[in-house]
Amino acid sequence: MATLTISDKERFLINQEGQDFSHEAKTFIKIRELALKNLKDLDFPTNKLEDWKYTNLRGISKIEFRPQSAINIIAAKVKAHKIPNLDAYTLVFVNGFFSAEFSDTAEEKDGNFVVTNLNTAKKKFIKFVEPYLGFQTRAKDQFFVNLNAAFSQDGAFVYVKAHQKLDKPVHIINLVDGDLVAAYPRNLIIADKLAEAQVVVSYETIDTASALSNVINEVFVAEGAHVQMDKIQNENGNTYHIGADYAVQHKDSTFTINTIPANGKLIRNNLSILLDGTGCTANLNGAICLNGDIHVDNQTYVDHAQPNCDSNELYKAVVNDQAASIFNGKIYVNKIAQQTNAFQSNANILMSDDAKANSKPQLEIYADDVKCSHGCTIGQFDDEALFYLRTRGIKESTAKKVLLEAFIGEVLDNIKIEAVRDYASALIAKNFNSKN
Amino acid sequence: MLKINGLKAEINGKEILKGLNLEVKPGEVHAIMGPNGSGKSTLASVLAGREEYEVTGGDVDFEGEDLLDLSPEQRAGEGLFLAFQYPVEIPGVSNINFIKTAVNEVREYRGLPNLETKEFMKLLKEKQQLVELSGKLANRSVNEGFSGGEKKRNEIFQMAMLNPKLGILDETDSGLDIDALRIVANGVNELKTKDNAFVVVTHYQRLLDYIVPDFVHVLYDGRIVKTGTKELALELEEKGYDWIIDEFKETV
Ligand SMILES: Nc1ncnc2c1ncn2[C@@H]1O[C@H](COP(=O)(O)OP(=O)(O)OP(=O)(O)O)[C@@H](O)[C@H]1O
Ligand SMILES: [Mg+2]
């Protein structure tokens, strides 16, 4: 009898099968087929790859994660993950599947915008979806990007028509409920010419002993459009979160993404911004405050493909206990991208002896009239400032909080929606203290 | 009010205070002078509770409490205030929020309720005027980008807000122009009552024209080696420290 040996990856991929996508339009099935084909030649990234030097995901390949729709979702458990005082179009996804009963959509064909789930949009608004979906994620070499492209269950679809703006933000809530869940939510956000959109994406947990959230956000910012995205990662300590955010910007557009990785087991974020028109501004901010043994790895890539664009990156981390924060920021300036302004700053405060921070700026500049600056610092808590505050009668715990809030506050100030800023601040403040 | 007895302290294994005695009573002003590196700021830091210093001998009684047993914030609550020689810049923390937090935490320590916003603003205005501190500085980050003089006035402003029993001023006069010096000195004189006391560390007689001390001490090599009245300061200005050091060496 012949024995058949299969690799961990192959077994993992077999576990992801069994979802029926045959009802989808051919154009979308093609995306999945291409991704499956790419996956044949790919494997889980290991430390041997330069971009994965500090984050090893081999362990995931042995876990029996599977797509699973949640049964019996309890309303109260979903509502607990709303952001207090946030007036928004709320779209709820559980384990990657759309949960219509907890969502409010805007689908009028002649409306100024569309807010719905991607599967609905693939049918009802195919002409809006087709030119964009998967356009930025054709990376042949990215295992998890292809994994999501192949198996994504659903996601949010936001389309703002030219010259229009969303009358309120969209809040996309992604929840996981159940053990060994593999969730592949995938959002597509399009702001047409001179349009405006604010999107909040949060990732949280109802309950799981082990889960994989493999997510993609794909954003298109047309000429003169403004998109702001706040990404809050607050899953439980049993969850691996591997995310990729893509944005392509056209002439004179602005895109801002604020990333707040607060809780989870392991979080990896890959941000890729393509500045594909002149006069663009991209803002990438990260407010990172970690305790326990969470491992967070933020990778950013800003491609200055056209002249006269600005990119501003500010990532700040407070790392407690045995937690680790990794930052790798790449800036690529094309030889035609004259008058580029690219700023990058990464500051880290280590709160304990076991806390770790790694920071690596990478600049590749082929134009000559360019202003680029980067700076990274890894330091301890400022004991001088702490002592100063305490001599004024401020308790040590209060003084620490005041100083850390001031440090992280510079990043959080970029969150323009007050309710979201308050929510993020509260998550962060919880992590100021040791979990040990 | 304050009784320091044989105080010894070291940092990184180096002994800086070598058996220092000092007594301060309510209503008094003491000046401490002495050459660079003699331990004046060290004394101030140890009294304020800086943890880098290890106290290896002696004791300090403050209003009947064992001062060295208290945390820096408890000492502030008990009524000790240190105006730093080098005030710390704290980016991102607004001066007004900082002082509001401080006032309310000290009040809490003293068993008093938080100040109502209106009362706080009134106090704030009054004390800003006292040291002629521009209201604009209130919204800036604590000491960040403040000029040398502004930083020192901010220290006195904080002292006025917290209304301590004992104020220790570590070279608050250094780097001040004549107007700022007068303002700072006026601030202290306004705060002075028969129930509180001040210890003023300085290198210059100039300040003591405005804040008239009851006693002048010379700190040298971690000890108070001479104590006199305000005339001693004049003498020091004229003759320097050598004669005192010689005198001291003879007695040892
Ligand atoms: N961290 C440290 N490690 C070793 N020595 C130190 C440390 N901090 C201070 N010292 C030393 O302690 C001594 C006393 O310093 P201190 O600042 O108290 O002097 P000072 O009298 O205030 O001087 P100045 O008039 O210049 O302000 C100096 O010799 C100084 O070098
Ligand atoms: Mg000094």
mmCIF file with all atom_site columns, N, CA and C in Angstrom, chain A residues 64-89:
data_model
loop_
_atom_site.group_PDB
_atom_site.id
_atom_site.type_symbol
_atom_site.label_atom_id
_atom_site.label_alt_id
_atom_site.label_comp_id
_atom_site.label_asym_id
_atom_site.label_entity_id
_atom_site.label_seq_id
_atom_site.pdbx_PDB_ins_code
_atom_site.Cartn_x
_atom_site.Cartn_y
_atom_site.Cartn_z
_atom_site.occupancy
_atom_site.B_iso_or_equiv
_atom_site.pdbx_formal_charge
_atom_site.auth_seq_id
_atom_site.auth_comp_id
_atom_site.auth_asym_id
_atom_site.auth_atom_id
_atom_site.pdbx_PDB_model_num
ATOM 1  N N  . GLU A 1 64 ? -5.551  23.094 13.575 1.00 0.00 ? 64 GLU A N  1
ATOM 2  C CA . GLU A 1 64 ? -6.653  22.688 12.693 1.00 0.00 ? 64 GLU A CA 1
ATOM 3  C C  . GLU A 1 64 ? -7.707  23.790 12.542 1.00 0.00 ? 64 GLU A C  1
ATOM 4  N N  . PHE A 1 65 ? -7.270  24.966 12.120 1.00 0.00 ? 65 PHE A N  1
ATOM 5  C CA . PHE A 1 65 ? -8.234  26.046 11.900 1.00 0.00 ? 65 PHE A CA 1
ATOM 6  C C  . PHE A 1 65 ? -9.120  25.723 10.704 1.00 0.00 ? 65 PHE A C  1
ATOM 7  N N  . ARG A 1 66 ? -10.391 26.109 10.815 1.00 0.00 ? 66 ARG A N  1
ATOM 8  C CA . ARG A 1 66 ? -11.336 25.871 9.717  1.00 0.00 ? 66 ARG A CA 1
ATOM 9  C C  . ARG A 1 66 ? -12.333 27.020 9.653  1.00 0.00 ? 66 ARG A C  1
ATOM 10 N N  . PRO A 1 67 ? -12.774 27.343 8.446  1.00 0.00 ? 67 PRO A N  1
ATOM 11 C CA . PRO A 1 67 ? -13.882 28.297 8.348  1.00 0.00 ? 67 PRO A CA 1
ATOM 12 C C  . PRO A 1 67 ? -15.115 27.696 9.015  1.00 0.00 ? 67 PRO A C  1
ATOM 13 N N  . GLN A 1 68 ? -15.787 28.463 9.828  1.00 0.00 ? 68 GLN A N  1
ATOM 14 C CA . GLN A 1 68 ? -16.988 27.966 10.507 1.00 0.00 ? 68 GLN A CA 1
ATOM 15 C C  . GLN A 1 68 ? -17.944 29.125 10.664 1.00 0.00 ? 68 GLN A C  1
ATOM 16 N N  . SER A 1 69 ? -19.184 28.930 10.247 1.00 0.00 ? 69 SER A N  1
ATOM 17 C CA . SER A 1 69 ? -20.136 29.996 10.524 1.00 0.00 ? 69 SER A CA 1
ATOM 18 C C  . SER A 1 69 ? -20.611 29.824 11.957 1.00 0.00 ? 69 SER A C  1
ATOM 19 N N  . ALA A 1 70 ? -20.831 30.931 12.617 1.00 0.00 ? 70 ALA A N  1
ATOM 20 C CA . ALA A 1 70 ? -21.242 30.872 14.017 1.00 0.00 ? 70 ALA A CA 1
ATOM 21 C C  . ALA A 1 70 ? -22.721 30.542 14.084 1.00 0.00 ? 70 ALA A C  1
ATOM 22 N N  . ILE A 1 71 ? -23.075 29.681 15.006 1.00 0.00 ? 71 ILE A N  1
ATOM 23 C CA . ILE A 1 71 ? -24.488 29.387 15.189 1.00 0.00 ? 71 ILE A CA 1
ATOM 24 C C  . ILE A 1 71 ? -24.952 30.093 16.449 1.00 0.00 ? 71 ILE A C  1
ATOM 25 N N  . ASN A 1 72 ? -26.221 30.512 16.451 1.00 0.00 ? 72 ASN A N  1
ATOM 26 C CA . ASN A 1 72 ? -26.776 31.104 17.666 1.00 0.00 ? 72 ASN A CA 1
ATOM 27 C C  . ASN A 1 72 ? -26.019 32.306 18.174 1.00 0.00 ? 72 ASN A C  1
ATOM 28 N N  . ILE A 1 73 ? -25.954 33.311 17.383 1.00 0.00 ? 73 ILE A N  1
ATOM 29 C CA . ILE A 1 73 ? -25.264 34.512 17.857 1.00 0.00 ? 73 ILE A CA 1
ATOM 30 C C  . ILE A 1 73 ? -26.203 35.262 18.792 1.00 0.00 ? 73 ILE A C  1
ATOM 31 N N  . ILE A 1 74 ? -25.706 35.544 19.965 1.00 0.00 ? 74 ILE A N  1
ATOM 32 C CA . ILE A 1 74 ? -26.554 36.211 20.958 1.00 0.00 ? 74 ILE A CA 1
ATOM 33 C C  . ILE A 1 74 ? -26.396 37.725 20.820 1.00 0.00 ? 74 ILE A C  1
ATOM 34 N N  . ALA A 1 75 ? -27.526 38.380 20.684 1.00 0.00 ? 75 ALA A N  1
ATOM 35 C CA . ALA A 1 75 ? -27.513 39.819 20.390 1.00 0.00 ? 75 ALA A CA 1
ATOM 36 C C  . ALA A 1 75 ? -26.669 40.604 21.385 1.00 0.00 ? 75 ALA A C  1
ATOM 37 N N  . ALA A 1 76 ? -26.839 40.281 22.658 1.00 0.00 ? 76 ALA A N  1
ATOM 38 C CA . ALA A 1 76 ? -26.130 41.055 23.686 1.00 0.00 ? 76 ALA A CA 1
ATOM 39 C C  . ALA A 1 76 ? -24.621 40.934 23.500 1.00 0.00 ? 76 ALA A C  1
ATOM 40 N N  . LYS A 1 77 ? -24.194 39.763 23.033 1.00 0.00 ? 77 LYS A N  1
ATOM 41 C CA . LYS A 1 77 ? -22.755 39.553 22.870 1.00 0.00 ? 77 LYS A CA 1
ATOM 42 C C  . LYS A 1 77 ? -22.194 40.345 21.696 1.00 0.00 ? 77 LYS A C  1
ATOM 43 N N  . VAL A 1 78 ? -23.029 40.573 20.711 1.00 0.00 ? 78 VAL A N  1
ATOM 44 C CA . VAL A 1 78 ? -22.600 41.404 19.591 1.00 0.00 ? 78 VAL A CA 1
ATOM 45 C C  . VAL A 1 78 ? -22.582 42.867 20.026 1.00 0.00 ? 78 VAL A C  1
ATOM 46 N N  . LYS A 1 79 ? -23.659 43.272 20.687 1.00 0.00 ? 79 LYS A N  1
ATOM 47 C CA . LYS A 1 79 ? -23.785 44.684 21.077 1.00 0.00 ? 79 LYS A CA 1
ATOM 48 C C  . LYS A 1 79 ? -22.647 45.124 21.994 1.00 0.00 ? 79 LYS A C  1
ATOM 49 N N  . ALA A 1 80 ? -22.118 44.187 22.759 1.00 0.00 ? 80 ALA A N  1
ATOM 50 C CA . ALA A 1 80 ? -21.020 44.527 23.671 1.00 0.00 ? 80 ALA A CA 1
ATOM 51 C C  . ALA A 1 80 ? -19.799 45.045 22.919 1.00 0.00 ? 80 ALA A C  1
ATOM 52 N N  . HIS A 1 81 ? -19.758 44.798 21.614 1.00 0.00 ? 81 HIS A N  1
ATOM 53 C CA . HIS A 1 81 ? -18.577 45.206 20.841 1.00 0.00 ? 81 HIS A CA 1
ATOM 54 C C  . HIS A 1 81 ? -18.812 46.449 20.005 1.00 0.00 ? 81 HIS A C  1
ATOM 55 N N  . LYS A 1 82 ? -19.968 47.076 20.216 1.00 0.00 ? 82 LYS A N  1
ATOM 56 C CA . LYS A 1 82 ? -20.182 48.376 19.573 1.00 0.00 ? 82 LYS A CA 1
ATOM 57 C C  . LYS A 1 82 ? -19.331 49.411 20.300 1.00 0.00 ? 82 LYS A C  1
ATOM 58 N N  . ILE A 1 83 ? -19.018 50.467 19.627 1.00 0.00 ? 83 ILE A N  1
ATOM 59 C CA . ILE A 1 83 ? -18.253 51.541 20.266 1.00 0.00 ? 83 ILE A CA 1
ATOM 60 C C  . ILE A 1 83 ? -19.249 52.530 20.852 1.00 0.00 ? 83 ILE A C  1
ATOM 61 N N  . PRO A 1 84 ? -19.190 52.737 22.169 1.00 0.00 ? 84 PRO A N  1
ATOM 62 C CA . PRO A 1 84 ? -20.156 53.641 22.798 1.00 0.00 ? 84 PRO A CA 1
ATOM 63 C C  . PRO A 1 84 ? -20.148 55.023 22.135 1.00 0.00 ? 84 PRO A C  1
ATOM 64 N N  . ASN A 1 85 ? -21.343 55.567 21.971 1.00 0.00 ? 85 ASN A N  1
ATOM 65 C CA . ASN A 1 85 ? -21.529 56.921 21.427 1.00 0.00 ? 85 ASN A CA 1
ATOM 66 C C  . ASN A 1 85 ? -21.074 57.097 19.986 1.00 0.00 ? 85 ASN A C  1
ATOM 67 N N  . LEU A 1 86 ? -20.874 56.007 19.294 1.00 0.00 ? 86 LEU A N  1
ATOM 68 C CA . LEU A 1 86 ? -20.488 56.140 17.883 1.00 0.00 ? 86 LEU A CA 1
ATOM 69 C C  . LEU A 1 86 ? -21.727 55.992 17.015 1.00 0.00 ? 86 LEU A C  1
ATOM 70 N N  . ASP A 1 87 ? -22.045 57.052 16.310 1.00 0.00 ? 87 ASP A N  1
ATOM 71 C CA . ASP A 1 87 ? -23.184 57.019 15.394 1.00 0.00 ? 87 ASP A CA 1
ATOM 72 C C  . ASP A 1 87 ? -22.646 56.650 14.019 1.00 0.00 ? 87 ASP A C  1
ATOM 73 N N  . ALA A 1 88 ? -22.924 55.418 13.601 1.00 0.00 ? 88 ALA A N  1
ATOM 74 C CA . ALA A 1 88 ? -22.294 54.936 12.374 1.00 0.00 ? 88 ALA A CA 1
ATOM 75 C C  . ALA A 1 88 ? -23.192 53.915 11.684 1.00 0.00 ? 88 ALA A C  1
ATOM 76 N N  . TYR A 1 89 ? -22.913 53.691 10.389 1.00 0.00 ? 89 TYR A N  1
ATOM 77 C CA . TYR A 1 89 ? -23.455 52.505 9.740  1.00 0.00 ? 89 TYR A CA 1
ATOM 78 C C  . TYR A 1 89 ? -22.651 51.331 10.265 1.00 0.00 ? 89 TYR A C  1
#
